[in-house]
Coordinates of C-alpha atoms in Angstrom, one line a residue:
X1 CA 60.3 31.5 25.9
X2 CA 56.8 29.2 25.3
X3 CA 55.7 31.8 22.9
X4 CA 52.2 30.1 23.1
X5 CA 51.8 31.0 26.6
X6 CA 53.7 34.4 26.4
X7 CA 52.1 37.7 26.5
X8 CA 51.1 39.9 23.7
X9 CA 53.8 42.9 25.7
X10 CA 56.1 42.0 27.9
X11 CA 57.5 45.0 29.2
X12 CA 60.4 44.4 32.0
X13 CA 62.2 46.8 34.1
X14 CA 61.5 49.7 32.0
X15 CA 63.3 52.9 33.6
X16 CA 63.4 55.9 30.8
X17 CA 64.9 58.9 31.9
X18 CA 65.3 62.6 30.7
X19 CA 69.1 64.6 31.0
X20 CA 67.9 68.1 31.5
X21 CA 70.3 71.1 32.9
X22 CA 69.4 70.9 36.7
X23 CA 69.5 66.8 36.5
X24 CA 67.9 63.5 35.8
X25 CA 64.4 63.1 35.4
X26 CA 63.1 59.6 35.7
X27 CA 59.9 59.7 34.6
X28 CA 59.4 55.6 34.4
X29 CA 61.8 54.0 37.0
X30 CA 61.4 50.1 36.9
X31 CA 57.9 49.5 35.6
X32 CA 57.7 46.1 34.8
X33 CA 53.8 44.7 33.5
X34 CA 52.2 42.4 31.1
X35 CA 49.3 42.9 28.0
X36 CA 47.5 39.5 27.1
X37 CA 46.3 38.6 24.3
X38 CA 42.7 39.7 24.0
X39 CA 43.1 41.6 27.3
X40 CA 42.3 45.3 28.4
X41 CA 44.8 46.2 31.1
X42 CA 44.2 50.5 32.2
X43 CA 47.4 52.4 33.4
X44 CA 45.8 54.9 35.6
X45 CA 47.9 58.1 37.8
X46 CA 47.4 61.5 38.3
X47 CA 49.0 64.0 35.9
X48 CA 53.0 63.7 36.3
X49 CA 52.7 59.8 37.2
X50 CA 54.3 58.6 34.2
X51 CA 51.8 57.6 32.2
X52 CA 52.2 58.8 28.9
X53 CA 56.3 58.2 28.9
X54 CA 55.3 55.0 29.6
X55 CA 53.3 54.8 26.3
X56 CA 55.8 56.4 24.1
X57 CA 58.4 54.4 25.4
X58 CA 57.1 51.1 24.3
X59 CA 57.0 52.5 20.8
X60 CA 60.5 54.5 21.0
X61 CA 59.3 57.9 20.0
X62 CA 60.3 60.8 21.1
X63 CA 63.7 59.3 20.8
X64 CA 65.8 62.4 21.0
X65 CA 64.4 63.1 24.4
X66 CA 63.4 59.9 26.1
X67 CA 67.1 57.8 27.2
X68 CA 67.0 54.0 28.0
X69 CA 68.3 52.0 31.1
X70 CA 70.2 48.9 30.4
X71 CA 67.9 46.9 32.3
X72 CA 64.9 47.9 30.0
X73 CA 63.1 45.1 28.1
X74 CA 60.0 45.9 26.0
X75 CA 59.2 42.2 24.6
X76 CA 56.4 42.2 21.6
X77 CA 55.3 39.0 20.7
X78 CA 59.2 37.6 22.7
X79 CA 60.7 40.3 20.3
X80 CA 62.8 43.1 22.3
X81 CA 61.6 46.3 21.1
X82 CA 64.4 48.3 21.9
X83 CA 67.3 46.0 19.9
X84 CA 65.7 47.2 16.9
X85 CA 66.7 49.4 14.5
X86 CA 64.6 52.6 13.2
X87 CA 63.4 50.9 10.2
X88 CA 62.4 47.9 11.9
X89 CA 60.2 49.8 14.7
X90 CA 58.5 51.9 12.1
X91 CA 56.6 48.4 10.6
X92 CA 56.1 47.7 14.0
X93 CA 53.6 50.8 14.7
X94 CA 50.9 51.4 12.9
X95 CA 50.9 47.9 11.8
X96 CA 51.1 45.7 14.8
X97 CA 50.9 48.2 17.8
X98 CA 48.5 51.4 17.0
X99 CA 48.3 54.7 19.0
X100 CA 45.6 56.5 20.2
X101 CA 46.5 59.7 21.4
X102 CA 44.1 62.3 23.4
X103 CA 44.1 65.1 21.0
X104 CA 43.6 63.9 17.4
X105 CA 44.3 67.6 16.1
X106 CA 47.8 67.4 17.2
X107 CA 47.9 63.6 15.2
X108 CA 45.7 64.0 11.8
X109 CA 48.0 66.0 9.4
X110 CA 46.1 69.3 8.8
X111 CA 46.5 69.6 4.9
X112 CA 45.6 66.3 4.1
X113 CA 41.8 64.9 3.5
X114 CA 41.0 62.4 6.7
X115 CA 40.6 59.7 4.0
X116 CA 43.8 60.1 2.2
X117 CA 45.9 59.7 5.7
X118 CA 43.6 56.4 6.1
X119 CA 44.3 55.4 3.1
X120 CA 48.7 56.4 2.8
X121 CA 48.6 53.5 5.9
X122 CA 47.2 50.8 3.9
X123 CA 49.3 51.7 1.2
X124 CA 52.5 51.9 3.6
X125 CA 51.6 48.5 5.9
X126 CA 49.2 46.4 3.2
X127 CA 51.0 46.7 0.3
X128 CA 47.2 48.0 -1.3
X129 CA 46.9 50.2 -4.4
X130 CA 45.4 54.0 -3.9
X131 CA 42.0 52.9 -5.1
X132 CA 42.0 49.9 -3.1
X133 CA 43.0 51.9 0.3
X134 CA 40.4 54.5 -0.5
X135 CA 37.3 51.6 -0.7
X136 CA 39.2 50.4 3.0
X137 CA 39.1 53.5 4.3
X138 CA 35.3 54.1 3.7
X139 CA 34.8 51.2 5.3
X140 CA 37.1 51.6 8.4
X141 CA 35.1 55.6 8.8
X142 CA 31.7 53.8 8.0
X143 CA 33.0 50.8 10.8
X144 CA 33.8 53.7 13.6
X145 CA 30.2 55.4 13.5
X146 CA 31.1 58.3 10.9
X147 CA 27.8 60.3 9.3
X148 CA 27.6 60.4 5.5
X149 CA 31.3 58.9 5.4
X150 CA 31.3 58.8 1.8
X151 CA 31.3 62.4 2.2
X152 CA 33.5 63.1 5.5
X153 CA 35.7 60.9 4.0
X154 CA 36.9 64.4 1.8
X155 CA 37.1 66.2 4.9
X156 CA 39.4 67.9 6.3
X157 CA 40.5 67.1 10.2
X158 CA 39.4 71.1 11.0
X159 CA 35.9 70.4 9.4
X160 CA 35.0 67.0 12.3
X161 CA 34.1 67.6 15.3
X162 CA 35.9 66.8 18.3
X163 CA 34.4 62.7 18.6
X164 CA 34.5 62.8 14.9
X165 CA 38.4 63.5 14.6
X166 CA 38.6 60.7 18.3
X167 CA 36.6 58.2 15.4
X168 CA 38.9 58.8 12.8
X169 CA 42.0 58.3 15.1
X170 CA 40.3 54.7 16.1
X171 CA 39.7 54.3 12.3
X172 CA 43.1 54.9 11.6
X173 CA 44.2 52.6 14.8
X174 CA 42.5 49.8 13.5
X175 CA 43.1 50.3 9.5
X176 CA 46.2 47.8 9.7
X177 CA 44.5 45.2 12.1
X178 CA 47.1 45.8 14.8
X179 CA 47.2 43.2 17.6
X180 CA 47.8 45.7 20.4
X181 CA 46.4 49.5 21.0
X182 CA 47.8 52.0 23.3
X183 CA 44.9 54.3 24.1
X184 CA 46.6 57.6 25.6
X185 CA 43.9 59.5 27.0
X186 CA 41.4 59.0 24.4
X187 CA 38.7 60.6 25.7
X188 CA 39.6 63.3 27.8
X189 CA 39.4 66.1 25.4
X190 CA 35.8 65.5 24.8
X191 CA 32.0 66.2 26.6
X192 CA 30.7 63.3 28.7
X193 CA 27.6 62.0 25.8
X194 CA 30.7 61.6 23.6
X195 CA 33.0 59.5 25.7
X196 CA 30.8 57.5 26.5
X197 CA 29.8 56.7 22.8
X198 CA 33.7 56.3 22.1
X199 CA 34.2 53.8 24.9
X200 CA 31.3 51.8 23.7
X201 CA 32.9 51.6 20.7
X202 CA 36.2 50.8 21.7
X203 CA 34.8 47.7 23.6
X204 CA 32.8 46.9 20.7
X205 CA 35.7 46.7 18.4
X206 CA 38.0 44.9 21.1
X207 CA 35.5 42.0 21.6
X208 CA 35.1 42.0 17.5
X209 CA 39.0 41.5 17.0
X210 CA 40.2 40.3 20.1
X211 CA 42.4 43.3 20.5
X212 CA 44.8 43.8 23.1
X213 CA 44.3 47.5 24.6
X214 CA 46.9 49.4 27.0
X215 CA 44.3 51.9 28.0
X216 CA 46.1 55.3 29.7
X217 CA 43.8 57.1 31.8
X218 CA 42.8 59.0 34.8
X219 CA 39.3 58.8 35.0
X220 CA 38.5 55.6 37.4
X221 CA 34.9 55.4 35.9
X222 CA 36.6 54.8 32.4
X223 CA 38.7 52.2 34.1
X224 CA 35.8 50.6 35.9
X225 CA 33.7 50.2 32.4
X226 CA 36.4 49.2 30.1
X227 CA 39.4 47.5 32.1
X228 CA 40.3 43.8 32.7
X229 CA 42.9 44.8 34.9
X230 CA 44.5 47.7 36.4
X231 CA 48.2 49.5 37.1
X232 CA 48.3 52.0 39.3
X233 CA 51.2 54.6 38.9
X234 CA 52.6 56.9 41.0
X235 CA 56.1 59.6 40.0
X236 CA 57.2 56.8 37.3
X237 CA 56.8 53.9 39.4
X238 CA 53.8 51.1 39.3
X239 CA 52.3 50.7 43.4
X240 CA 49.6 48.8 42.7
X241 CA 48.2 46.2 40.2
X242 CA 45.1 43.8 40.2
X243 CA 42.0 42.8 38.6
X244 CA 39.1 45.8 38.2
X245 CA 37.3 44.2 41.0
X246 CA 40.4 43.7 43.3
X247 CA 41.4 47.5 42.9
X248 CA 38.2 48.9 43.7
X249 CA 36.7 46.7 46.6
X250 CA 39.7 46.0 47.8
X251 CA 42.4 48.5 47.2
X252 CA 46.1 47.8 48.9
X253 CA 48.1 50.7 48.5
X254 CA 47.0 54.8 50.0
X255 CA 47.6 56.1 46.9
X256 CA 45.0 53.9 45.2
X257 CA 42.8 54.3 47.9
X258 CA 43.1 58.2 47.4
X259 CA 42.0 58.2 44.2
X260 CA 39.0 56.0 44.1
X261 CA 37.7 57.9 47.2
X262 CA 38.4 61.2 44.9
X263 CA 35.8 60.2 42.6
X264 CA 32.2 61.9 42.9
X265 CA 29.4 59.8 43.4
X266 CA 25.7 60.8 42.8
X267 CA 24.4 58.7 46.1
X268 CA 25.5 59.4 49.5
X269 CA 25.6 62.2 52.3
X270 CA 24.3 65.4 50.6
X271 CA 26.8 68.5 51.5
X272 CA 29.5 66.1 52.1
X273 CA 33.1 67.5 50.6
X274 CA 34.6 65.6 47.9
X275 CA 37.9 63.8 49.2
X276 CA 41.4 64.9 47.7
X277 CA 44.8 63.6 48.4
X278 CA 46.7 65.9 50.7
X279 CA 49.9 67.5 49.1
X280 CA 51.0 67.4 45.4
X281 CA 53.1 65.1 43.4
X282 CA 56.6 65.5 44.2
X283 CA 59.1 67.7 41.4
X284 CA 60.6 65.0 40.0
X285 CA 64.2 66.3 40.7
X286 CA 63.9 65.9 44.4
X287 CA 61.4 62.7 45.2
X288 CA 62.1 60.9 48.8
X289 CA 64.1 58.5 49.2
X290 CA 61.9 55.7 50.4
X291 CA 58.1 55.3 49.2
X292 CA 57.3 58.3 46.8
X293 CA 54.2 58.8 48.3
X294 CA 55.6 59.1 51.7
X295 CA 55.0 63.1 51.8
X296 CA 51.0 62.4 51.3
X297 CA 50.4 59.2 53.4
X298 CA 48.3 59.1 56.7
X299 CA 49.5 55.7 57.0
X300 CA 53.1 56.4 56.7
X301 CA 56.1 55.2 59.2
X302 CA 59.7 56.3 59.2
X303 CA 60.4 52.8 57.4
X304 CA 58.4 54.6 54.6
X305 CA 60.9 57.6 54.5
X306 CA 63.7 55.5 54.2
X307 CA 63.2 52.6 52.4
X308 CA 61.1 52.1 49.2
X309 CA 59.0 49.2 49.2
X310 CA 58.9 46.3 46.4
X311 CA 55.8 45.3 44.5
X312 CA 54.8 42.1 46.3
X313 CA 52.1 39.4 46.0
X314 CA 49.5 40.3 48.3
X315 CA 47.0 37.5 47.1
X316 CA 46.1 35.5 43.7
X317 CA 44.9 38.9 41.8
X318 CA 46.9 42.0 43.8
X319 CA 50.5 43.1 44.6
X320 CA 51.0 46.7 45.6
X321 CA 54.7 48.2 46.9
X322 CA 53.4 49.3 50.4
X323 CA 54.8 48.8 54.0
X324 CA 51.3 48.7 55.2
X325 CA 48.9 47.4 52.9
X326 CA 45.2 48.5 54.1
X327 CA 43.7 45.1 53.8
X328 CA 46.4 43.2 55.4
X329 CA 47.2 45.3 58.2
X330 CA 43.7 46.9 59.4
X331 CA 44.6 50.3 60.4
X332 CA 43.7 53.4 59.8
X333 CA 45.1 56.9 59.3
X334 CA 45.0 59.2 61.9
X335 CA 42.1 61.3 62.0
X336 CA 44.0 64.7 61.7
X337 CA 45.3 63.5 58.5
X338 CA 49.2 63.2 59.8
X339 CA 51.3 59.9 59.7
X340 CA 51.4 57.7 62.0
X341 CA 55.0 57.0 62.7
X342 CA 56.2 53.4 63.4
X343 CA 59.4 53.1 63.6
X344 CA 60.4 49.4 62.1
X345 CA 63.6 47.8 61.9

């Protein structure tokens, strides 16, 4: 591999599956995508997609749940992810690859001072004495926006407020100069004045250290501010992926078209009803056998129901798994909302 050309993640037929009592739950099924150097690539989905097992898989936890398919490569810097042993993954996060996850009260250890957990990471990953941490982490809170850090810095994760505890999480992210973040939700759990301040600061700090940034969410808007490129996901399975611009003039696949028409907008027709995709996501345990989204597609055929489409090139900067792309085809769904069906053999 020319590992000057390679990307920061590789990630290659990733299928992780759960054993459960009534079956097999694949919640990623052959999700194959790549994270540049420098680059912010958004994983977007509605709840259920996939999303999150995504993230966790690349950094193996939740081991003792979350199974492996042979086929699965998760390449770091040309490095496969999942040949190596626990001790070996556990310098790999935190110190290479951080995690931001969308509650910080279920990460920040309750009992311990927000500066102290700072600081045990430097210690751990930078070799630095106590003292030496301590000075690091003021600097790291006073970095991420924190009031009177010298202060907060003695607090107690119970004592920040919610954007506080989200600063501290980045603060903590970015405390062993990782190359790569994986941004789970980040800002979902807070009010809008505050998301906004934390994804102003999480561009800010990407352009400062040319960080790489796997951002999961499923707000479009965040994706349309932050993103370099986009993965749409749909019951474990990537449908569509191109540029920001691409996705959202242009968008290949239903699904994707579904969800940017699903976001409110302050100008047009007053009165007129918000759009939502028909139907809910499938349970897991019984999908279709063709395209996944077959059950909520006014574009559908019978090809659809019985066999699943492929991601394919669909120009320089989008592929999307879809028997009929919208912008290659030209047609539209029905106007009652059913599929059309065209038969095709």
């Amino acid at each position: 591999m020319d590992h000057v050309n390679a990307p920061l993640l590789d990630v290659q037929n990733l299928g992780a599956y759960i054993p459960t009592a009534r079956g097999i739950i694949r919640p990623v099924d052959g999700v194959s995508f790549q994270v540049r150097e420098g680059e912010v690539v958004a994983l977007v989905g509605e709840s259920g997609s996939g999303k999150s097992v995504t993230a966790m898989s690349i950094l193996r936890l939740n081991a003792k749940v979350i199974r492996y398919t042979p086929e699965s490569r998760i390449l770091y810097k040309g490095n496969d992810l999942l040949s190596l042993k626990d001790r070996e993954i556990r310098k790999i996060r935190g110190a290479e690859i951080s995690m931001i996850f969308q509650d910080p009260m279920f990460s920040l250890n309750p009992v311990h001072r927000i500066g102290r957990q700072i600081a045990e990471s430097l210690i751990i990953h930078r070799g630095m004495k106590p003292k030496e941490a301590l000075e690091m982490a003021l600097d790291l809170l006073n970095k991420v926006g924190i009031p009177d850090a010298k202060n907060r810095i003695n607090n107690y994760p119970h004592q920040l407020s919610g954007g506080m505890r989200q600063r501290v999480m980045i603060a903590l992210a970015l405390a062993c100069r990782p190359k790569l973040i994986i941004a789970d939700e980040p800002t979902t759990a807070l009010d809008v004045s505050i998301q906004a301040q934390i994804l102003d600061l999480l561009r800010e700090l990407q352009r400062e250290h040319n960080l790489s940034i796997l951002l999961i969410t499923h707000d479009l808007g965040v994706v349309a501010e932050t993103a370099d490129r986009v993965l749409v996901m749909y019951c474990g399975k990537i449908v569509e992926e191109g540029t920001v611009e691409t996705i959202f003039r242009r968008p290949q696949h239903p699904y994707t078209k579904g969800l940017i028409e699903s976001v409110p907008r302050l100008h047009g027709p007053i009165g007129k009803r918000l759009h939502a995709i028909p139907g809910t996501v499938p349970n897991p345990l019984e999908l279709p056998e063709g395209c996944k989204f077959v059950t909520r597609c006014g574009y559908a055929s019978e090809q659809c129901a019985w066999r699943e489409p492929a991601l394919a090139e669909l120009g320089l900067e989008s592929r999307a798994a879809c028997w009929h792309p919208l912008n290659l085809q030209g047609g539209t769904a029905s106007e009652n909302g059913t599929a059309r069906i065209h038969l095709e053999r």
